[in-house]
């Protein structure tokens, strides 16, 4: 009886504070500043998703660490085949179709790309497994920064 009670208490305690299934929330600028520390790690990040236009690919970046010359933190969003069926997938599809940059919370795996690099290749990718939420959408397209795809 004591063992059953102890196991019951452990399962209730673990169920209440269970965070093992929840990915760590990480500041995206921290991730790209220390990429080897976060390489192949699952995490939750809030980023700007800038949809690609014509032959330019989409890009993810942190609002306080935008890519610039000498600081290439461009990150390619990698969506799974079934992404439009994910919660918030249809909303993200509209954002992409209308070419509006949006602040989104994404869950996925960060990856450092191995060299040698094509100068147009992104140094990082983020394999998205969940679109946690759409935080905001810039419908004006007046965002002062335009991603450079070199």
CSV table of C-alpha atoms in Angstrom, one decimal:
chain,number,residue,atom,x,y,z
A,1,UNK,CA,0.0,0.0,0.0
A,2,UNK,CA,2.9,2.4,0.8
A,3,UNK,CA,4.5,1.8,-2.6
A,4,UNK,CA,1.2,2.4,-4.4
A,5,UNK,CA,0.6,5.6,-2.4
A,6,UNK,CA,4.2,6.8,-3.1
A,7,UNK,CA,3.8,6.1,-6.8
A,8,UNK,CA,0.5,7.9,-6.8
A,9,UNK,CA,2.1,11.0,-5.2
A,10,UNK,CA,5.0,10.9,-7.7
A,11,UNK,CA,2.6,10.7,-10.7
A,12,UNK,CA,0.5,13.6,-9.4
A,13,UNK,CA,3.5,15.7,-8.6
A,14,UNK,CA,5.0,15.0,-12.0
A,15,UNK,CA,1.7,15.6,-13.8
A,16,UNK,CA,1.2,19.0,-12.2
A,17,UNK,CA,4.6,20.5,-12.9
A,18,UNK,CA,5.3,18.5,-16.0
A,19,UNK,CA,7.6,20.6,-18.3
A,20,UNK,CA,9.6,17.8,-19.9
A,21,UNK,CA,7.2,17.8,-22.9
A,22,UNK,CA,7.3,21.6,-23.2
A,23,UNK,CA,10.2,23.0,-25.2
A,24,UNK,CA,12.4,25.6,-23.6
A,25,UNK,CA,11.5,29.2,-24.5
A,26,UNK,CA,14.6,30.9,-25.7
A,27,UNK,CA,15.3,34.4,-26.9
A,28,UNK,CA,16.1,34.0,-30.6
A,29,UNK,CA,19.0,36.5,-30.6
A,30,UNK,CA,20.6,34.4,-27.8
A,31,UNK,CA,20.3,31.3,-30.1
A,32,UNK,CA,21.9,32.9,-33.2
A,33,UNK,CA,24.6,34.6,-31.0
A,34,UNK,CA,25.6,31.1,-29.6
A,35,UNK,CA,24.6,28.8,-32.4
A,36,UNK,CA,26.7,25.8,-31.4
A,37,UNK,CA,25.1,25.8,-28.0
A,38,UNK,CA,21.6,25.5,-29.5
A,39,UNK,CA,22.4,23.4,-32.6
A,40,UNK,CA,19.9,20.5,-32.9
A,41,UNK,CA,18.0,21.6,-29.9
A,42,UNK,CA,14.2,21.8,-29.7
A,43,UNK,CA,12.9,25.1,-28.5
A,44,UNK,CA,10.2,27.7,-28.6
A,45,UNK,CA,11.1,31.1,-30.1
A,46,UNK,CA,9.3,34.4,-30.9
A,47,UNK,CA,10.6,35.6,-34.3
A,48,UNK,CA,9.6,37.7,-37.3
A,49,UNK,CA,8.6,35.5,-40.2
A,50,UNK,CA,9.4,37.5,-43.3
A,51,UNK,CA,7.7,35.7,-46.3
A,52,UNK,CA,9.8,35.3,-49.4
A,53,UNK,CA,8.9,37.1,-52.7
A,54,UNK,CA,9.4,35.6,-56.1
A,55,UNK,CA,12.8,33.9,-56.0
A,56,UNK,CA,13.8,35.2,-52.5
A,57,UNK,CA,13.2,32.7,-49.7
A,58,UNK,CA,11.4,33.4,-46.5
A,59,UNK,CA,13.5,34.3,-43.5
A,60,UNK,CA,13.3,34.3,-39.7
A,61,UNK,CA,15.0,36.8,-37.5
A,62,UNK,CA,14.8,38.3,-34.0
A,63,UNK,CA,13.6,41.8,-33.7
A,64,UNK,CA,16.7,42.9,-31.8
A,65,UNK,CA,19.2,41.1,-33.9
A,66,UNK,CA,18.4,41.7,-37.5
A,67,UNK,CA,20.8,40.4,-40.1
A,68,UNK,CA,23.3,42.9,-41.4
A,69,UNK,CA,26.7,43.0,-43.1
A,70,UNK,CA,29.2,41.1,-41.0
A,71,UNK,CA,26.3,39.7,-38.8
A,72,UNK,CA,24.6,37.0,-40.9
A,73,UNK,CA,22.0,35.5,-38.7
A,74,UNK,CA,19.5,34.7,-41.5
A,75,UNK,CA,17.5,31.6,-40.6
A,76,UNK,CA,15.5,29.6,-43.0
A,77,UNK,CA,12.1,28.5,-41.8
A,78,UNK,CA,11.6,24.8,-42.7
A,79,UNK,CA,7.9,23.9,-42.6
A,80,UNK,CA,6.8,20.3,-42.6
A,81,UNK,CA,4.6,19.0,-45.5
A,82,UNK,CA,1.5,19.1,-43.3
A,83,UNK,CA,2.1,22.6,-41.9
A,84,UNK,CA,-1.2,24.1,-43.2
A,85,UNK,CA,-3.1,21.6,-41.1
A,86,UNK,CA,-1.3,22.7,-37.9
A,87,UNK,CA,-3.1,25.0,-35.5
A,88,UNK,CA,-2.4,28.5,-36.8
A,89,UNK,CA,-1.2,27.0,-40.1
A,90,UNK,CA,-4.0,28.6,-42.2
A,91,UNK,CA,-3.3,32.0,-40.6
A,92,UNK,CA,0.4,31.6,-41.4
A,93,UNK,CA,-0.5,30.6,-45.0
A,94,UNK,CA,-2.5,33.8,-45.4
A,95,UNK,CA,0.4,35.9,-44.1
A,96,UNK,CA,2.8,34.2,-46.5
A,97,UNK,CA,0.4,34.6,-49.5
A,98,UNK,CA,-0.1,38.3,-48.7
A,99,UNK,CA,3.7,38.8,-48.1
A,100,UNK,CA,3.1,40.4,-44.7
A,101,UNK,CA,5.9,40.1,-42.1
A,102,UNK,CA,4.6,38.7,-38.9
A,103,UNK,CA,5.8,38.1,-35.4
A,104,UNK,CA,5.1,34.5,-34.5
A,105,UNK,CA,5.9,32.0,-31.8
A,106,UNK,CA,7.3,28.8,-33.3
A,107,UNK,CA,8.3,25.5,-31.8
A,108,UNK,CA,11.0,23.5,-33.6
A,109,UNK,CA,14.6,22.5,-34.0
A,110,UNK,CA,17.4,25.0,-34.6
A,111,UNK,CA,20.2,23.8,-36.9
A,112,UNK,CA,23.6,25.2,-37.8
A,113,UNK,CA,24.3,24.6,-41.5
A,114,UNK,CA,27.6,23.0,-42.2
A,115,UNK,CA,30.0,24.7,-44.7
A,116,UNK,CA,31.3,25.3,-47.2
A,117,UNK,CA,28.7,27.9,-47.8
A,118,UNK,CA,27.1,29.2,-51.0
A,119,UNK,CA,27.0,33.0,-50.4
A,120,UNK,CA,23.2,32.9,-50.8
A,121,UNK,CA,22.7,30.0,-48.4
A,122,UNK,CA,21.4,30.8,-44.9
A,123,UNK,CA,23.8,29.9,-42.1
A,124,UNK,CA,20.9,28.5,-40.0
A,125,UNK,CA,17.6,26.8,-40.3
A,126,UNK,CA,14.7,26.2,-38.0
A,127,UNK,CA,12.6,23.1,-38.6
A,128,UNK,CA,9.1,24.1,-37.4
A,129,UNK,CA,7.0,21.5,-35.7
A,130,UNK,CA,4.3,23.8,-34.2
A,131,UNK,CA,3.0,27.3,-34.9
A,132,UNK,CA,2.3,28.2,-31.3
A,133,UNK,CA,0.7,31.6,-32.0
A,134,UNK,CA,0.6,34.6,-34.4
A,135,UNK,CA,1.7,37.5,-32.2
A,136,UNK,CA,1.2,40.4,-34.7
A,137,UNK,CA,1.1,41.1,-38.4
A,138,UNK,CA,2.6,44.1,-40.1
A,139,UNK,CA,-0.1,44.7,-42.8
A,140,UNK,CA,1.5,48.0,-43.9
A,141,UNK,CA,4.7,46.3,-45.3
A,142,UNK,CA,6.3,49.5,-44.1
A,143,UNK,CA,8.7,47.6,-41.9
A,144,UNK,CA,11.9,49.7,-42.3
A,145,UNK,CA,14.1,46.7,-42.7
A,146,UNK,CA,14.1,44.5,-45.8
A,147,UNK,CA,15.9,41.2,-45.6
A,148,UNK,CA,18.9,41.1,-47.9
A,149,UNK,CA,19.1,37.8,-49.7
A,150,UNK,CA,22.5,38.7,-51.3
